[in-house]
Coordinates of C-alpha atoms in Angstrom, one line a residue:
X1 CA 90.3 85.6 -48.2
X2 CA 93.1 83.3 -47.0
X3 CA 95.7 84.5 -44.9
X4 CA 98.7 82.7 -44.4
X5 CA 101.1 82.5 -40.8
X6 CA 104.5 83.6 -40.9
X7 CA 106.7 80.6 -40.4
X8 CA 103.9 78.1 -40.2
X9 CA 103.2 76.4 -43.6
X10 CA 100.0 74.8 -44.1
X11 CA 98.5 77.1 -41.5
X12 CA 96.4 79.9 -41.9
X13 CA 92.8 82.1 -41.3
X14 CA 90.4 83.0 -43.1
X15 CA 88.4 86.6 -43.0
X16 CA 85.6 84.3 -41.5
X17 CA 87.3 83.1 -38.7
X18 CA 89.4 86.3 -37.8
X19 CA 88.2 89.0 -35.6
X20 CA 90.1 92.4 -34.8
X21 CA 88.8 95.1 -33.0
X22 CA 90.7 98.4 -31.4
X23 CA 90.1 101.5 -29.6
X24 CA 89.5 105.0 -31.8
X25 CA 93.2 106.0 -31.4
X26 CA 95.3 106.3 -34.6
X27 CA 98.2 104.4 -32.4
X28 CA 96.4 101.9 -31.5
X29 CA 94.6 101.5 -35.1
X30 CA 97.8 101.3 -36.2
X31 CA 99.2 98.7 -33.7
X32 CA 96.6 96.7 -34.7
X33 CA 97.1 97.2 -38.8
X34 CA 101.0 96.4 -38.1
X35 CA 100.5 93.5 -35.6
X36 CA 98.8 91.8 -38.3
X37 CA 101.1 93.0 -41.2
X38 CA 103.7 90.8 -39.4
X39 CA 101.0 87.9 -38.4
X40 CA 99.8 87.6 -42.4
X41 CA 102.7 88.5 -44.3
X42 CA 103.1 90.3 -47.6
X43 CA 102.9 88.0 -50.3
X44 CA 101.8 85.4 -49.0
X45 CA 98.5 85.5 -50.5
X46 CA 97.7 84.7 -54.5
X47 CA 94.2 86.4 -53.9
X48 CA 95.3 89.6 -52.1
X49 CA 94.2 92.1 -55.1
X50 CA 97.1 95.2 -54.1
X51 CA 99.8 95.8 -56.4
X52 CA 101.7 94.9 -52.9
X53 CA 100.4 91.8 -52.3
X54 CA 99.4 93.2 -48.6
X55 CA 97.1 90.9 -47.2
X56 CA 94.4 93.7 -45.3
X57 CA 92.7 92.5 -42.4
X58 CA 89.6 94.6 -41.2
X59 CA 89.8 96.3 -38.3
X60 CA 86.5 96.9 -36.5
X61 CA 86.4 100.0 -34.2
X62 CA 83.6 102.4 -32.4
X63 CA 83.9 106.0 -31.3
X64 CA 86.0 106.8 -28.1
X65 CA 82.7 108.4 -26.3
X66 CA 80.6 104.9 -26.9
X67 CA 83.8 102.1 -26.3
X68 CA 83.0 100.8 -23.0
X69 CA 85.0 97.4 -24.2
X70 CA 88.6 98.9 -24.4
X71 CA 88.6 102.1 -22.5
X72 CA 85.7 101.2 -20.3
X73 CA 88.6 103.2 -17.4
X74 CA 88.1 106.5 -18.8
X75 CA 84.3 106.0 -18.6
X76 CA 83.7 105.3 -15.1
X77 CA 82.5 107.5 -12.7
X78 CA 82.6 105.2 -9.8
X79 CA 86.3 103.9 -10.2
X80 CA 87.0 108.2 -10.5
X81 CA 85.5 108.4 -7.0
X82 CA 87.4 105.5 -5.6
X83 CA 90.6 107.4 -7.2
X84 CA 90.0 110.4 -5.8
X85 CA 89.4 108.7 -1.9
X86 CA 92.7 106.4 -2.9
X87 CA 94.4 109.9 -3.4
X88 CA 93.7 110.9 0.0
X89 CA 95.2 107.6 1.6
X90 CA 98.2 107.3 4.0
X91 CA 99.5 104.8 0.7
X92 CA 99.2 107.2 -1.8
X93 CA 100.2 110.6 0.9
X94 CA 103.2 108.6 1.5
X95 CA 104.5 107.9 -1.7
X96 CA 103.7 111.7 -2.4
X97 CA 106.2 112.7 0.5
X98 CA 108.6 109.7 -0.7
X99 CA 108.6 111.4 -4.5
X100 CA 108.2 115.1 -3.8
X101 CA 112.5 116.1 -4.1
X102 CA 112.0 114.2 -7.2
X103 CA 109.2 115.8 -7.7
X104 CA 110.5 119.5 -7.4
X105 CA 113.6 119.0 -9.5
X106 CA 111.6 118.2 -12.5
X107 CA 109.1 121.1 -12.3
X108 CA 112.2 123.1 -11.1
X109 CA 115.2 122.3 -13.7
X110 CA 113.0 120.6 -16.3
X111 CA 109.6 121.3 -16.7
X112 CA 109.0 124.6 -16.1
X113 CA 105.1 125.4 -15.1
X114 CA 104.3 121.8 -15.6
X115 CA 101.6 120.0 -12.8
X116 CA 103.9 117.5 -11.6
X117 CA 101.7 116.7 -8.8
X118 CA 101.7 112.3 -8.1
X119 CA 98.4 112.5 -9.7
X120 CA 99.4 113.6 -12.5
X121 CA 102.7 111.9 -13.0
X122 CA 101.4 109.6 -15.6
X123 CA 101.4 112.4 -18.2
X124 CA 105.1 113.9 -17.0
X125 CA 106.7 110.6 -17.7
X126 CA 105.0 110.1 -20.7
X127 CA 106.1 113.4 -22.2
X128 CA 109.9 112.0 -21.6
X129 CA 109.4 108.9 -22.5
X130 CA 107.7 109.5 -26.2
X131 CA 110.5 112.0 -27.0
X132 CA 113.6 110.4 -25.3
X133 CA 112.6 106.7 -26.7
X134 CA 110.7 107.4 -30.0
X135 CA 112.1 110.8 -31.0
X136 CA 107.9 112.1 -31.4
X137 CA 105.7 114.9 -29.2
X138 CA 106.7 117.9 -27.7
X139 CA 110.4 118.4 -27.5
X140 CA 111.8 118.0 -23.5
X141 CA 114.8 118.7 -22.4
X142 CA 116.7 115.4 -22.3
X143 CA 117.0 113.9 -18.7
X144 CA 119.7 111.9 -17.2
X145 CA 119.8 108.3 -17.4
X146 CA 119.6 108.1 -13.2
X147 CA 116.8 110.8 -13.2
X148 CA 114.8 109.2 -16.1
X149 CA 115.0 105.8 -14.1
X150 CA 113.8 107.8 -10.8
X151 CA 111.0 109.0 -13.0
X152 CA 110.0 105.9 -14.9
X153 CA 109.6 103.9 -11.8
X154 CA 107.5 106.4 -10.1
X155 CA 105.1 106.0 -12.9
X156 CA 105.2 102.5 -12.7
X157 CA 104.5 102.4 -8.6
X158 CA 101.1 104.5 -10.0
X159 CA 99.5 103.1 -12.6
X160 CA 100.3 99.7 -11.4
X161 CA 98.7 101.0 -8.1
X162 CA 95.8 102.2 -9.5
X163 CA 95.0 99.1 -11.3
X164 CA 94.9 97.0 -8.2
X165 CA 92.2 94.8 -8.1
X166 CA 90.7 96.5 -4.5
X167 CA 90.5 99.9 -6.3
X168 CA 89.1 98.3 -9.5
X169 CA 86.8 95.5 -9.1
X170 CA 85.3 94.4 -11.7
X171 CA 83.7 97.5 -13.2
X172 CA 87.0 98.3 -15.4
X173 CA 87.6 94.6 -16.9
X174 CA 84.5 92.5 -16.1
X175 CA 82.7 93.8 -19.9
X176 CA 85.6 92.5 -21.7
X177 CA 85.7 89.6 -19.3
X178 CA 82.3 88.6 -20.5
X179 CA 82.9 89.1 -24.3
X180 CA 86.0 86.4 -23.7
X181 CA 84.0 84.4 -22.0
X182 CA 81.2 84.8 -25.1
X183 CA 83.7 83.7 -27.6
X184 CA 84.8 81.0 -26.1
X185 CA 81.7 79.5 -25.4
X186 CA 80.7 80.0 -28.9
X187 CA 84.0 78.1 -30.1
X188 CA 82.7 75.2 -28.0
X189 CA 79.5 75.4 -29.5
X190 CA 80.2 75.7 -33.2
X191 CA 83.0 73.0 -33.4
X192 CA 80.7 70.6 -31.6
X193 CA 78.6 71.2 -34.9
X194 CA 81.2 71.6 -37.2
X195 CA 80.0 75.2 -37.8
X196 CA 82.3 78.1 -38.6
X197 CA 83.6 80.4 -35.5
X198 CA 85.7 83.1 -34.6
X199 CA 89.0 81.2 -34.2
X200 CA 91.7 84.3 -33.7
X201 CA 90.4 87.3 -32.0
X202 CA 92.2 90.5 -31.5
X203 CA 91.9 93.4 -29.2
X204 CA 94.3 96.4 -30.1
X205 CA 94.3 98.6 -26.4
X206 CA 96.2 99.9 -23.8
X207 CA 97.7 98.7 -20.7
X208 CA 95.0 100.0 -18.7
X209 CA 93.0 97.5 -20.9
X210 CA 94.9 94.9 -19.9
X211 CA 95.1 95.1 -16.5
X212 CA 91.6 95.9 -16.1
X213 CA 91.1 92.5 -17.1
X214 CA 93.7 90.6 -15.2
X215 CA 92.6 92.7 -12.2
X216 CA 88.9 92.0 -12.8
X217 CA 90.5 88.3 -12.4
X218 CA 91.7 89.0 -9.3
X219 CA 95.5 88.2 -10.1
X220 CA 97.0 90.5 -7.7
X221 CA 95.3 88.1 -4.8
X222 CA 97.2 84.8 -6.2
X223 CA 99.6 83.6 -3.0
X224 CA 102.9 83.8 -4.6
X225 CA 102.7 86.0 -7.7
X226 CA 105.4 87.8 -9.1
X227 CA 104.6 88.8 -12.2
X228 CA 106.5 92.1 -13.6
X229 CA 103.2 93.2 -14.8
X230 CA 102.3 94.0 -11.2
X231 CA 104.9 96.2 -10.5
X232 CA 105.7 97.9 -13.7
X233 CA 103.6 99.1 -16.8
X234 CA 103.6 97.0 -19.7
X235 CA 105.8 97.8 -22.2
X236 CA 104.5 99.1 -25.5
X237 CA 103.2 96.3 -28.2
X238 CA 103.3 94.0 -24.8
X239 CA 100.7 91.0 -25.4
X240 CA 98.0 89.3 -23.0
X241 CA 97.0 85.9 -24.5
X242 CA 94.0 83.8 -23.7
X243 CA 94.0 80.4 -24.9
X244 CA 91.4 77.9 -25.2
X245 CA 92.9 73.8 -25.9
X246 CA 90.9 70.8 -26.2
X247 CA 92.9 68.5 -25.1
X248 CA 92.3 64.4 -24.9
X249 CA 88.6 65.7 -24.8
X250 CA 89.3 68.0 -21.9
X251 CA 89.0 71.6 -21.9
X252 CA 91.8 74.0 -20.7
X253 CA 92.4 77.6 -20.7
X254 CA 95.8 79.3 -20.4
X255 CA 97.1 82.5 -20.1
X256 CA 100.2 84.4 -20.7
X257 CA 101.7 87.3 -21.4
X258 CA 104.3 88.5 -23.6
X259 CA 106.2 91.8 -22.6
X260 CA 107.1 93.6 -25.3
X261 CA 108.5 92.1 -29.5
X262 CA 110.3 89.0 -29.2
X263 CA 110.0 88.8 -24.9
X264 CA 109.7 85.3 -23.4
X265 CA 106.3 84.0 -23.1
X266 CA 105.1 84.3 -19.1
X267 CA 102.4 82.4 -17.4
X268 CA 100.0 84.2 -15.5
X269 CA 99.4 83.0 -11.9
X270 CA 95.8 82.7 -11.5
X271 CA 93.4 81.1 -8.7
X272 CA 91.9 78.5 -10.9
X273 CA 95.6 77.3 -11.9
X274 CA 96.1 73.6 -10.7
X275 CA 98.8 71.0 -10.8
X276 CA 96.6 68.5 -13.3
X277 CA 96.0 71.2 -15.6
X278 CA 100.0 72.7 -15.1
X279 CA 100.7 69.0 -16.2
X280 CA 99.2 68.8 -19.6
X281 CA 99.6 72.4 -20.8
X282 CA 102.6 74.4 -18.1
X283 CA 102.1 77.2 -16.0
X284 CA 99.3 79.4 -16.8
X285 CA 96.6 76.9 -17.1
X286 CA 93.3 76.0 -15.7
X287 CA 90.5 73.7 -16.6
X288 CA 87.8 75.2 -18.2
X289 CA 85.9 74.7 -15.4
X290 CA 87.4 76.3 -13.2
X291 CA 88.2 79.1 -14.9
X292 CA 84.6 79.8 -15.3
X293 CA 84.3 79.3 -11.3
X294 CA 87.1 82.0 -11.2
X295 CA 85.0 84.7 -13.2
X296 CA 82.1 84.0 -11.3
X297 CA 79.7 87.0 -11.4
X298 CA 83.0 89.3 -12.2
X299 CA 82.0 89.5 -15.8
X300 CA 79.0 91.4 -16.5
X301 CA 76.3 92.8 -19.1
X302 CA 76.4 96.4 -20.3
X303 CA 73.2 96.9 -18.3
X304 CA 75.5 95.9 -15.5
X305 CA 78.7 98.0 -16.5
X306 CA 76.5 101.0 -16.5
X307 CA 74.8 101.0 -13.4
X308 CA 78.3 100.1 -11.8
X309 CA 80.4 102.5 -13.4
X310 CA 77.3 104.6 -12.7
X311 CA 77.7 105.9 -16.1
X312 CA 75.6 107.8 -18.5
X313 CA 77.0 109.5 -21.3
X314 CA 77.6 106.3 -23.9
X315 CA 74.8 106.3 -25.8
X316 CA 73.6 102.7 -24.6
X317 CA 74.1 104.0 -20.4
X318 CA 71.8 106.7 -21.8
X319 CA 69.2 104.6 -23.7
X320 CA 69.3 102.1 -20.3
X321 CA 68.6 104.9 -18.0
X322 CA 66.0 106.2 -20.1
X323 CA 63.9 103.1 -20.4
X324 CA 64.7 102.3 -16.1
X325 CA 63.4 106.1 -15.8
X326 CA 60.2 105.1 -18.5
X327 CA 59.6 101.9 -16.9
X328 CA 59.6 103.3 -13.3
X329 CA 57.6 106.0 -14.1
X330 CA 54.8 103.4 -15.3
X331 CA 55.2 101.6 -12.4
X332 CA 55.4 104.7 -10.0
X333 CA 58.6 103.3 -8.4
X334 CA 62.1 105.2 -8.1
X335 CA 65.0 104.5 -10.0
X336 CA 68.4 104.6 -8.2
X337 CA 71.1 105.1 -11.0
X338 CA 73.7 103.7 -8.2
X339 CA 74.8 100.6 -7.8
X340 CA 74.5 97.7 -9.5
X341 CA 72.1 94.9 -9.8
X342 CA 73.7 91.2 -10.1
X343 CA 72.5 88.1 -11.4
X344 CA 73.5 84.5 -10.7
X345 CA 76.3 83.9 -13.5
X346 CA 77.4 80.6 -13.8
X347 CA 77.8 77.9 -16.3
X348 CA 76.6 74.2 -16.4
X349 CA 79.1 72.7 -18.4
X350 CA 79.0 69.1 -19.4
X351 CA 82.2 68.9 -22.6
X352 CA 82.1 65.4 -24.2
X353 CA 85.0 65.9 -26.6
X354 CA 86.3 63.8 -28.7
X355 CA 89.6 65.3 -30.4
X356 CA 92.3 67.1 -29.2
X357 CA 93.1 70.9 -30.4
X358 CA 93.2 74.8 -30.2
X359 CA 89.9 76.2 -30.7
X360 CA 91.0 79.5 -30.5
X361 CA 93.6 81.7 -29.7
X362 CA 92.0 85.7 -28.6
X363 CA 94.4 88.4 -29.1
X364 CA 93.9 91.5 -27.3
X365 CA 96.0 94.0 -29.0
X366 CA 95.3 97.7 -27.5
X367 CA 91.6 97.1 -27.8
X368 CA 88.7 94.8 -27.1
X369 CA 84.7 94.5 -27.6
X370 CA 82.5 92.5 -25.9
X371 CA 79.3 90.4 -25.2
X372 CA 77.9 89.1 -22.3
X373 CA 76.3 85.9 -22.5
X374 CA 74.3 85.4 -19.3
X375 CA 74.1 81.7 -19.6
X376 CA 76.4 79.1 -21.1
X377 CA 74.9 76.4 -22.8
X378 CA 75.8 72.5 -22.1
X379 CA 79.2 72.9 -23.9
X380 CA 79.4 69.8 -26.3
X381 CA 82.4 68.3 -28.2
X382 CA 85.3 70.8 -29.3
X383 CA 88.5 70.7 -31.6
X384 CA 89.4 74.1 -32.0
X385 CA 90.8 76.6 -29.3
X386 CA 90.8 80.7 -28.5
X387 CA 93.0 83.1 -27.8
X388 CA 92.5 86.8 -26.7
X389 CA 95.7 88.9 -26.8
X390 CA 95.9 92.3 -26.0
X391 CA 99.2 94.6 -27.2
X392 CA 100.0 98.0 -25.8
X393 CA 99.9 101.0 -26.3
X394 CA 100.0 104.6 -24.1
X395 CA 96.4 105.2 -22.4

């Protein structure tokens, strides 16, 4: 099936070429359905089949206890740990004294009963927020706009906080860092042999998602960044794009974000940025290159994710432990389920491009999948690009 672009005549995906995948959340299912409702238009297709004249787009998903891709932050045992020490820093015992008269007037006037220890402030914010924005969950009582504001940024301070890169690592974002880092390679490959590929990707998450990713990037350590993103949560339907651009047969990835329906388009500052590649494509970019220099050894197997995260209730931790146990038992040698194992990861890339292009754009919309290639082949000639996007949704 062919599906057409909003606005863009002449332009337009095929289900070939078009990959969406999302968390197990009705929300985010949904995100992903209605992001691409607006994306492929009703109507636009002569083929479509419905008495609407929707054009359906699959969406790919797994169950919630096995999705290490888009949640991989509720399935990590390690990061838990390194909460729970956070939790008993002078940072986070400080903002707790800083927020507890804000604090007590909201378990004393609002929320009768309710935890609203910092931990757990995530979840008191989000109870206002659903019902005061979207009208939906459990009735509240209805907060002033200064109060509400005292509240909101609270929750920001947190789960930005939480998502900094030297509580995180890698072991949140570096799967799904590896699965972009898959497609891309494989655009570079197939349109050096004029084979089909995955040319619009899709990931329908969370925020946690997307910061996971950016943090396993290490964007909080960039000299000079400002992005809103680390300070405050990213609003809901907010977008992280990857893109992948041939251009004058040189290879450049950039990234921005998008903050919410109709926000500006933001560049997001990252190590590998450089005034060459700023030149050709704005802020944002880096030379493909470079950008594989930048994730390094940060993106990682599943092997890898499960030993790090120290994880083993997904099915595939389970099956990995059991054949380290089986194949230590053999050997008579102990198996530590700790921490991780790493390989050298890194790409020889030699690009002899001819034509200029997008290869592919990946969208991660509340959700992502991925697959880690442990080497990259010699990447030839290339005339399409990627993008990964990721939109929001609540955790």
């Amino acid at each position: 099936m062919d599906y057409g672009v909003t606005g863009i005549p002449g332009v337009a995906f095929t289900n070939v070429d078009v990959l969406i995948r999302s968390s197990a959340i009705d929300r985010t299912l949904t995100s992903a359905r209605s992001f691409y409702t607006g994306v492929f238009p009703i109507g636009d297709s002569s083929i479509s089949g419905l008495p609407s004249l929707e054009e359906p787009v699959p969406i790919y998903s797994t169950n919630d206890t096995n999705d290490a891709l888009v949640r991989a932050y509720t399935k990590c045992p390690a990061y838990d740990n390194i909460l729970l020490n956070w939790y008993n820093s002078s940072q986070f015992k400080n903002m707790s004294t800083q927020s507890a008269t804000l604090r007590s007037t909201i378990q004393n006037s609002y929320l009768l009963g309710y935890d609203t220890s910092l931990q757990n402030w995530w979840n008191i914010f989000d109870a206002f927020n659903t019902f005061m924005t979207y009208g939906v969950g459990d009735p509240v009582p209805i907060l002033p706009t200064v109060i509400y504001n005292q509240v909101q940024s609270l929750a920001n301070w947190l789960e930005t906080a939480k998502m900094n890169s030297s509580l995180t690592g890698n072991r949140l974002g570096g799967f799904l860092l590896s699965d972009l880092m898959y497609y891309m390679n494989s655009a570079i490959t197939a349109n050096a042999n004029d084979n089909i590929y995955t040319r619009l990707l899709t990931i329908s998450g969370h925020y946690n998602t997307q910061l996971s990713l950016l943090s396993a990037l290490k964007w909080d350590q960039v000299s000079g960044n400002t992005h809103t993103w680390l300070t405050t949560i990213p609003k809901t339907a907010a977008a992280l794009y990857f893109e992948l651009h041939n251009v004058s047969s040189v290879l450049y990835v950039r990234v921005v974000t998008q903050n919410g329906p109709g926000a500006d388009f933001v560049a997001v500052p990252l190590a590998c940025n450089s005034a060459a590649a700023i030149a050709v494509l704005g802020n944002g970019t880096c030379l493909f290159t470079d950008f594989i220099t930048l994730v390094g050894e940060d993106a990682m197997s599943m092997d890898e994710w499960c030993e790090t995260c120290q994880n083993n209730s997904t099915d595939y931790c389970q099956a990995y432990w059991f054949s380290q146990a089986a194949a230590a038992a053999a050997s008579d040698v102990r198996v530590d389920c700790g921490g991780p194992t790493k390989e050298g990861w890194r790409a020889a890339v030699g690009v002899l491009a001819s034509a200029a292009g997008i290869l592919l754009i990946a969208t991660v919309v509340l959700s992502v999948l991925l697959v880690r290639a442990k080497q990259f082949p010699s990447l030839r000639s290339a005339e399409a690009s990627q993008v990964y996007v990721m939109n929001d949704s609540k955790p």
